[in-house]
JSON list of C-alpha atoms in Angstrom, two decimals:
[
{"chain": "L", "resi": 285, "resn": "MET", "atom": "CA", "xyz": [-36.90, 69.66, -53.95]},
{"chain": "L", "resi": 286, "resn": "ARG", "atom": "CA", "xyz": [-37.20, 66.76, -56.37]},
{"chain": "L", "resi": 287, "resn": "ILE", "atom": "CA", "xyz": [-35.01, 68.52, -58.88]},
{"chain": "L", "resi": 288, "resn": "ALA", "atom": "CA", "xyz": [-32.31, 69.17, -56.27]},
{"chain": "L", "resi": 289, "resn": "LEU", "atom": "CA", "xyz": [-32.44, 65.55, -55.12]},
{"chain": "L", "resi": 290, "resn": "PHE", "atom": "CA", "xyz": [-32.26, 64.36, -58.73]},
{"chain": "L", "resi": 291, "resn": "LEU", "atom": "CA", "xyz": [-29.26, 66.62, -59.47]},
{"chain": "L", "resi": 292, "resn": "PHE", "atom": "CA", "xyz": [-27.47, 65.45, -56.32]},
{"chain": "L", "resi": 293, "resn": "HIS", "atom": "CA", "xyz": [-28.06, 61.81, -57.24]},
{"chain": "L", "resi": 294, "resn": "PHE", "atom": "CA", "xyz": [-26.96, 62.43, -60.84]},
{"chain": "L", "resi": 295, "resn": "VAL", "atom": "CA", "xyz": [-23.71, 64.15, -59.78]},
{"chain": "L", "resi": 296, "resn": "ALA", "atom": "CA", "xyz": [-22.90, 61.45, -57.22]},
{"chain": "L", "resi": 297, "resn": "MET", "atom": "CA", "xyz": [-23.42, 58.67, -59.75]},
{"chain": "L", "resi": 298, "resn": "SER", "atom": "CA", "xyz": [-21.40, 60.43, -62.46]},
{"chain": "L", "resi": 299, "resn": "LEU", "atom": "CA", "xyz": [-18.49, 60.90, -60.05]},
{"chain": "L", "resi": 300, "resn": "ALA", "atom": "CA", "xyz": [-18.59, 57.21, -59.21]},
{"chain": "L", "resi": 301, "resn": "LEU", "atom": "CA", "xyz": [-18.18, 56.38, -62.90]},
{"chain": "L", "resi": 302, "resn": "PHE", "atom": "CA", "xyz": [-14.88, 58.26, -63.01]},
{"chain": "L", "resi": 303, "resn": "ALA", "atom": "CA", "xyz": [-13.39, 56.45, -60.01]},
{"chain": "L", "resi": 304, "resn": "GLN", "atom": "CA", "xyz": [-10.09, 54.71, -60.66]},
{"chain": "L", "resi": 305, "resn": "ASP", "atom": "CA", "xyz": [-9.28, 51.15, -59.82]},
{"chain": "L", "resi": 306, "resn": "VAL", "atom": "CA", "xyz": [-6.23, 50.62, -57.64]},
{"chain": "L", "resi": 307, "resn": "PRO", "atom": "CA", "xyz": [-3.80, 48.19, -59.27]},
{"chain": "L", "resi": 308, "resn": "PRO", "atom": "CA", "xyz": [-2.84, 45.21, -57.12]},
{"chain": "L", "resi": 309, "resn": "VAL", "atom": "CA", "xyz": [0.35, 45.57, -55.07]},
{"chain": "L", "resi": 310, "resn": "ARG", "atom": "CA", "xyz": [3.19, 43.34, -56.17]},
{"chain": "L", "resi": 311, "resn": "THR", "atom": "CA", "xyz": [6.05, 42.57, -53.83]},
{"chain": "L", "resi": 312, "resn": "TYR", "atom": "CA", "xyz": [9.64, 41.90, -54.81]},
{"chain": "L", "resi": 313, "resn": "GLN", "atom": "CA", "xyz": [10.35, 38.24, -55.43]},
{"chain": "L", "resi": 314, "resn": "PRO", "atom": "CA", "xyz": [14.05, 37.39, -55.86]},
{"chain": "L", "resi": 315, "resn": "ARG", "atom": "CA", "xyz": [14.91, 34.90, -58.54]},
{"chain": "L", "resi": 316, "resn": "SER", "atom": "CA", "xyz": [15.58, 31.43, -57.31]},
{"chain": "L", "resi": 317, "resn": "GLY", "atom": "CA", "xyz": [19.27, 30.56, -57.38]},
{"chain": "L", "resi": 318, "resn": "THR", "atom": "CA", "xyz": [20.57, 34.15, -57.07]},
{"chain": "L", "resi": 319, "resn": "THR", "atom": "CA", "xyz": [21.24, 34.59, -53.37]},
{"chain": "L", "resi": 320, "resn": "ASP", "atom": "CA", "xyz": [24.74, 36.07, -53.79]},
{"chain": "L", "resi": 321, "resn": "PRO", "atom": "CA", "xyz": [25.06, 39.82, -53.18]},
{"chain": "L", "resi": 322, "resn": "VAL", "atom": "CA", "xyz": [25.88, 41.97, -56.16]},
{"chain": "L", "resi": 323, "resn": "ALA", "atom": "CA", "xyz": [29.59, 42.79, -56.37]},
{"chain": "L", "resi": 324, "resn": "ILE", "atom": "CA", "xyz": [30.72, 46.05, -57.91]},
{"chain": "L", "resi": 325, "resn": "PRO", "atom": "CA", "xyz": [34.32, 46.04, -59.14]},
{"chain": "L", "resi": 326, "resn": "THR", "atom": "CA", "xyz": [36.46, 48.77, -57.58]},
{"chain": "L", "resi": 327, "resn": "PRO", "atom": "CA", "xyz": [40.06, 49.72, -58.28]},
{"chain": "L", "resi": 328, "resn": "GLY", "atom": "CA", "xyz": [42.55, 47.80, -56.16]},
{"chain": "L", "resi": 329, "resn": "THR", "atom": "CA", "xyz": [44.82, 50.75, -55.39]},
{"chain": "L", "resi": 330, "resn": "THR", "atom": "CA", "xyz": [43.97, 54.15, -54.07]},
{"chain": "L", "resi": 331, "resn": "ARG", "atom": "CA", "xyz": [46.07, 57.19, -54.75]},
{"chain": "L", "resi": 332, "resn": "PRO", "atom": "CA", "xyz": [46.00, 60.50, -52.94]},
{"chain": "L", "resi": 333, "resn": "GLY", "atom": "CA", "xyz": [44.22, 63.17, -54.91]},
{"chain": "L", "resi": 334, "resn": "SER", "atom": "CA", "xyz": [44.13, 66.92, -54.83]},
{"chain": "L", "resi": 335, "resn": "ILE", "atom": "CA", "xyz": [41.26, 69.35, -55.02]},
{"chain": "L", "resi": 336, "resn": "SER", "atom": "CA", "xyz": [41.60, 72.95, -56.07]},
{"chain": "L", "resi": 337, "resn": "LEU", "atom": "CA", "xyz": [38.86, 75.39, -55.16]},
{"chain": "L", "resi": 338, "resn": "GLN", "atom": "CA", "xyz": [38.36, 78.41, -57.39]},
{"chain": "L", "resi": 339, "resn": "GLU", "atom": "CA", "xyz": [35.88, 81.06, -56.36]},
{"chain": "L", "resi": 340, "resn": "GLY", "atom": "CA", "xyz": [35.27, 84.51, -57.65]},
{"chain": "L", "resi": 341, "resn": "PRO", "atom": "CA", "xyz": [35.20, 87.73, -55.62]},
{"chain": "L", "resi": 342, "resn": "GLY", "atom": "CA", "xyz": [31.39, 87.80, -55.80]},
{"chain": "L", "resi": 343, "resn": "ILE", "atom": "CA", "xyz": [31.15, 84.55, -53.88]},
{"chain": "L", "resi": 344, "resn": "GLU", "atom": "CA", "xyz": [33.53, 85.84, -51.20]},
{"chain": "L", "resi": 345, "resn": "ARG", "atom": "CA", "xyz": [31.44, 89.02, -50.76]},
{"chain": "L", "resi": 346, "resn": "THR", "atom": "CA", "xyz": [28.24, 86.99, -50.57]},
{"chain": "L", "resi": 347, "resn": "MET", "atom": "CA", "xyz": [29.72, 84.72, -47.91]},
{"chain": "L", "resi": 348, "resn": "GLU", "atom": "CA", "xyz": [30.90, 87.71, -45.87]},
{"chain": "L", "resi": 349, "resn": "ARG", "atom": "CA", "xyz": [27.45, 89.34, -46.04]},
{"chain": "L", "resi": 350, "resn": "PHE", "atom": "CA", "xyz": [25.80, 86.05, -45.10]},
{"chain": "L", "resi": 351, "resn": "SER", "atom": "CA", "xyz": [28.05, 85.61, -42.07]},
{"chain": "L", "resi": 352, "resn": "ASP", "atom": "CA", "xyz": [27.43, 89.19, -40.90]},
{"chain": "L", "resi": 353, "resn": "VAL", "atom": "CA", "xyz": [23.64, 88.72, -40.76]},
{"chain": "L", "resi": 354, "resn": "LYS", "atom": "CA", "xyz": [22.12, 87.42, -37.54]},
{"chain": "L", "resi": 355, "resn": "HIS", "atom": "CA", "xyz": [20.34, 84.18, -38.42]},
{"chain": "L", "resi": 356, "resn": "VAL", "atom": "CA", "xyz": [17.36, 83.31, -36.23]},
{"chain": "L", "resi": 357, "resn": "GLN", "atom": "CA", "xyz": [14.72, 80.60, -36.22]},
{"chain": "L", "resi": 358, "resn": "GLN", "atom": "CA", "xyz": [11.74, 79.71, -34.05]},
{"chain": "L", "resi": 359, "resn": "GLY", "atom": "CA", "xyz": [12.69, 77.63, -31.04]},
{"chain": "L", "resi": 360, "resn": "PHE", "atom": "CA", "xyz": [12.50, 77.54, -27.27]},
{"chain": "L", "resi": 361, "resn": "ARG", "atom": "CA", "xyz": [14.22, 79.07, -24.25]},
{"chain": "L", "resi": 362, "resn": "VAL", "atom": "CA", "xyz": [13.79, 78.65, -20.53]},
{"chain": "L", "resi": 363, "resn": "GLN", "atom": "CA", "xyz": [12.85, 81.82, -18.64]},
{"chain": "L", "resi": 364, "resn": "ILE", "atom": "CA", "xyz": [14.45, 81.70, -15.21]},
{"chain": "L", "resi": 365, "resn": "PHE", "atom": "CA", "xyz": [13.88, 85.25, -13.92]},
{"chain": "L", "resi": 366, "resn": "LEU", "atom": "CA", "xyz": [11.48, 88.18, -14.22]},
{"chain": "L", "resi": 367, "resn": "GLY", "atom": "CA", "xyz": [12.08, 91.27, -12.06]},
{"chain": "L", "resi": 368, "resn": "ASP", "atom": "CA", "xyz": [14.23, 94.37, -11.55]},
{"chain": "L", "resi": 369, "resn": "ARG", "atom": "CA", "xyz": [17.44, 95.05, -13.47]},
{"chain": "L", "resi": 370, "resn": "ARG", "atom": "CA", "xyz": [19.95, 94.62, -10.65]},
{"chain": "L", "resi": 371, "resn": "SER", "atom": "CA", "xyz": [18.55, 91.23, -9.63]},
{"chain": "L", "resi": 372, "resn": "ALA", "atom": "CA", "xyz": [18.35, 90.12, -13.28]},
{"chain": "L", "resi": 373, "resn": "GLU", "atom": "CA", "xyz": [22.02, 90.98, -13.91]},
{"chain": "L", "resi": 374, "resn": "GLU", "atom": "CA", "xyz": [23.06, 89.19, -10.71]},
{"chain": "L", "resi": 375, "resn": "THR", "atom": "CA", "xyz": [21.02, 86.12, -11.69]},
{"chain": "L", "resi": 376, "resn": "LYS", "atom": "CA", "xyz": [22.60, 86.15, -15.15]},
{"chain": "L", "resi": 377, "resn": "ARG", "atom": "CA", "xyz": [26.11, 86.39, -13.69]},
{"chain": "L", "resi": 378, "resn": "THR", "atom": "CA", "xyz": [25.41, 83.50, -11.30]},
{"chain": "L", "resi": 379, "resn": "PHE", "atom": "CA", "xyz": [23.85, 81.40, -14.06]},
{"chain": "L", "resi": 380, "resn": "LEU", "atom": "CA", "xyz": [26.79, 81.90, -16.44]},
{"chain": "L", "resi": 381, "resn": "GLN", "atom": "CA", "xyz": [29.25, 80.93, -13.70]},
{"chain": "L", "resi": 382, "resn": "LEU", "atom": "CA", "xyz": [27.38, 77.65, -13.15]},
{"chain": "L", "resi": 383, "resn": "ASN", "atom": "CA", "xyz": [26.57, 77.01, -16.85]},
{"chain": "L", "resi": 384, "resn": "PRO", "atom": "CA", "xyz": [29.22, 78.63, -19.07]},
{"chain": "L", "resi": 385, "resn": "ASP", "atom": "CA", "xyz": [28.17, 76.65, -22.18]},
{"chain": "L", "resi": 386, "resn": "THR", "atom": "CA", "xyz": [24.51, 77.76, -22.09]},
{"chain": "L", "resi": 387, "resn": "PRO", "atom": "CA", "xyz": [23.82, 81.23, -23.51]},
{"chain": "L", "resi": 388, "resn": "ALA", "atom": "CA", "xyz": [21.79, 83.68, -21.41]},
{"chain": "L", "resi": 389, "resn": "TYR", "atom": "CA", "xyz": [19.77, 86.61, -22.77]},
{"chain": "L", "resi": 390, "resn": "LEU", "atom": "CA", "xyz": [18.61, 89.58, -20.72]},
{"chain": "L", "resi": 391, "resn": "SER", "atom": "CA", "xyz": [15.73, 91.59, -22.20]},
{"chain": "L", "resi": 392, "resn": "TRP", "atom": "CA", "xyz": [13.39, 94.30, -21.00]},
{"chain": "L", "resi": 393, "resn": "LEU", "atom": "CA", "xyz": [9.62, 93.92, -21.07]},
{"chain": "L", "resi": 394, "resn": "ALA", "atom": "CA", "xyz": [8.04, 96.93, -19.35]},
{"chain": "L", "resi": 395, "resn": "PRO", "atom": "CA", "xyz": [8.29, 97.23, -16.38]},
{"chain": "L", "resi": 396, "resn": "ASN", "atom": "CA", "xyz": [10.48, 94.17, -15.74]},
{"chain": "L", "resi": 397, "resn": "PHE", "atom": "CA", "xyz": [13.64, 92.54, -16.99]},
{"chain": "L", "resi": 398, "resn": "ARG", "atom": "CA", "xyz": [13.49, 88.92, -18.01]},
{"chain": "L", "resi": 399, "resn": "LEU", "atom": "CA", "xyz": [16.31, 86.40, -18.20]},
{"chain": "L", "resi": 400, "resn": "ARG", "atom": "CA", "xyz": [15.98, 83.61, -20.74]},
{"chain": "L", "resi": 401, "resn": "VAL", "atom": "CA", "xyz": [18.56, 80.89, -21.27]},
{"chain": "L", "resi": 402, "resn": "GLY", "atom": "CA", "xyz": [19.38, 78.41, -24.01]},
{"chain": "L", "resi": 403, "resn": "ASP", "atom": "CA", "xyz": [18.94, 78.21, -27.77]},
{"chain": "L", "resi": 404, "resn": "LEU", "atom": "CA", "xyz": [16.85, 75.06, -28.08]},
{"chain": "L", "resi": 405, "resn": "ARG", "atom": "CA", "xyz": [15.35, 73.87, -31.36]},
{"chain": "L", "resi": 406, "resn": "THR", "atom": "CA", "xyz": [12.82, 71.39, -29.93]},
{"chain": "L", "resi": 407, "resn": "ARG", "atom": "CA", "xyz": [10.55, 71.38, -26.93]},
{"chain": "L", "resi": 408, "resn": "LEU", "atom": "CA", "xyz": [12.14, 68.10, -25.83]},
{"chain": "L", "resi": 409, "resn": "GLU", "atom": "CA", "xyz": [15.53, 69.82, -25.50]},
{"chain": "L", "resi": 410, "resn": "ALA", "atom": "CA", "xyz": [13.84, 72.62, -23.54]},
{"chain": "L", "resi": 411, "resn": "GLU", "atom": "CA", "xyz": [12.18, 70.11, -21.20]},
{"chain": "L", "resi": 412, "resn": "HIS", "atom": "CA", "xyz": [15.56, 68.51, -20.55]},
{"chain": "L", "resi": 413, "resn": "LEU", "atom": "CA", "xyz": [17.15, 71.88, -19.70]},
{"chain": "L", "resi": 414, "resn": "LEU", "atom": "CA", "xyz": [14.15, 72.88, -17.55]},
{"chain": "L", "resi": 415, "resn": "ARG", "atom": "CA", "xyz": [14.40, 69.67, -15.54]},
{"chain": "L", "resi": 416, "resn": "GLY", "atom": "CA", "xyz": [18.05, 70.46, -14.75]},
{"chain": "L", "resi": 417, "resn": "LEU", "atom": "CA", "xyz": [17.30, 74.06, -13.77]},
{"chain": "L", "resi": 418, "resn": "LYS", "atom": "CA", "xyz": [14.17, 73.49, -11.64]},
{"chain": "L", "resi": 419, "resn": "THR", "atom": "CA", "xyz": [16.18, 72.81, -8.46]},
{"chain": "L", "resi": 420, "resn": "THR", "atom": "CA", "xyz": [18.14, 76.08, -8.69]},
{"chain": "L", "resi": 421, "resn": "TYR", "atom": "CA", "xyz": [15.39, 78.18, -10.32]},
{"chain": "L", "resi": 422, "resn": "PRO", "atom": "CA", "xyz": [12.03, 76.72, -9.18]},
{"chain": "L", "resi": 423, "resn": "GLY", "atom": "CA", "xyz": [9.92, 79.36, -10.95]},
{"chain": "L", "resi": 424, "resn": "SER", "atom": "CA", "xyz": [11.43, 78.73, -14.38]},
{"chain": "L", "resi": 425, "resn": "TYR", "atom": "CA", "xyz": [9.33, 77.75, -17.40]},
{"chain": "L", "resi": 426, "resn": "ILE", "atom": "CA", "xyz": [9.62, 77.15, -21.16]},
{"chain": "L", "resi": 427, "resn": "VAL", "atom": "CA", "xyz": [8.87, 79.95, -23.63]},
{"chain": "L", "resi": 428, "resn": "SER", "atom": "CA", "xyz": [8.72, 80.01, -27.41]},
{"chain": "L", "resi": 429, "resn": "ASP", "atom": "CA", "xyz": [11.22, 82.51, -28.80]},
{"chain": "L", "resi": 430, "resn": "GLU", "atom": "CA", "xyz": [13.42, 83.35, -31.77]},
{"chain": "L", "resi": 431, "resn": "ILE", "atom": "CA", "xyz": [16.71, 81.60, -31.18]},
{"chain": "L", "resi": 432, "resn": "GLU", "atom": "CA", "xyz": [20.12, 82.08, -32.72]},
{"chain": "L", "resi": 433, "resn": "MET", "atom": "CA", "xyz": [21.28, 79.29, -34.97]},
{"chain": "L", "resi": 434, "resn": "GLN", "atom": "CA", "xyz": [24.19, 77.32, -33.60]},
{"chain": "L", "resi": 435, "resn": "ARG", "atom": "CA", "xyz": [27.54, 77.83, -35.27]},
{"chain": "L", "resi": 436, "resn": "ILE", "atom": "CA", "xyz": [29.03, 74.78, -36.95]},
{"chain": "L", "resi": 437, "resn": "PRO", "atom": "CA", "xyz": [32.76, 74.53, -36.30]},
{"chain": "L", "resi": 438, "resn": "GLN", "atom": "CA", "xyz": [34.77, 74.77, -39.49]},
{"chain": "L", "resi": 439, "resn": "ALA", "atom": "CA", "xyz": [37.20, 72.04, -40.44]},
{"chain": "L", "resi": 440, "resn": "PRO", "atom": "CA", "xyz": [40.87, 73.00, -40.78]},
{"chain": "L", "resi": 441, "resn": "VAL", "atom": "CA", "xyz": [41.87, 74.21, -44.24]},
{"chain": "L", "resi": 442, "resn": "GLY", "atom": "CA", "xyz": [44.17, 71.27, -44.96]},
{"chain": "L", "resi": 443, "resn": "TYR", "atom": "CA", "xyz": [41.57, 68.70, -43.96]}
]
């Protein structure tokens, strides 16, 4: 027991010897008399430029393959229905008529069909959607799910 206590004390003291001192923190002090902002000279005239984009066929094929793949990430959806197929399809049709901008997904989980809506990246977005749907669908709740990534609209070619 004494040997173990001695070894523990020896190791603790040797580690303390290798401790590093933290240097003092110095803050920025501007020189006295230099309160003017720094000015960077820029050309006085601007001219329209042109950009030419050159890409090989390998890049085009890679971009096509990338766009064909379904890209998913972890996120949230709001489940608004769980039941038989006919009722689920009717609920989906009604939901899409009221909310055409919100995607709806019908899936089968034995023995029921479930209807989940939205592609929400954060729980805060899901809470906001749930609050809006609670009056129409009182039994709805938030679920964690794989969501589809939102498409970014492309700028026109001449932009």
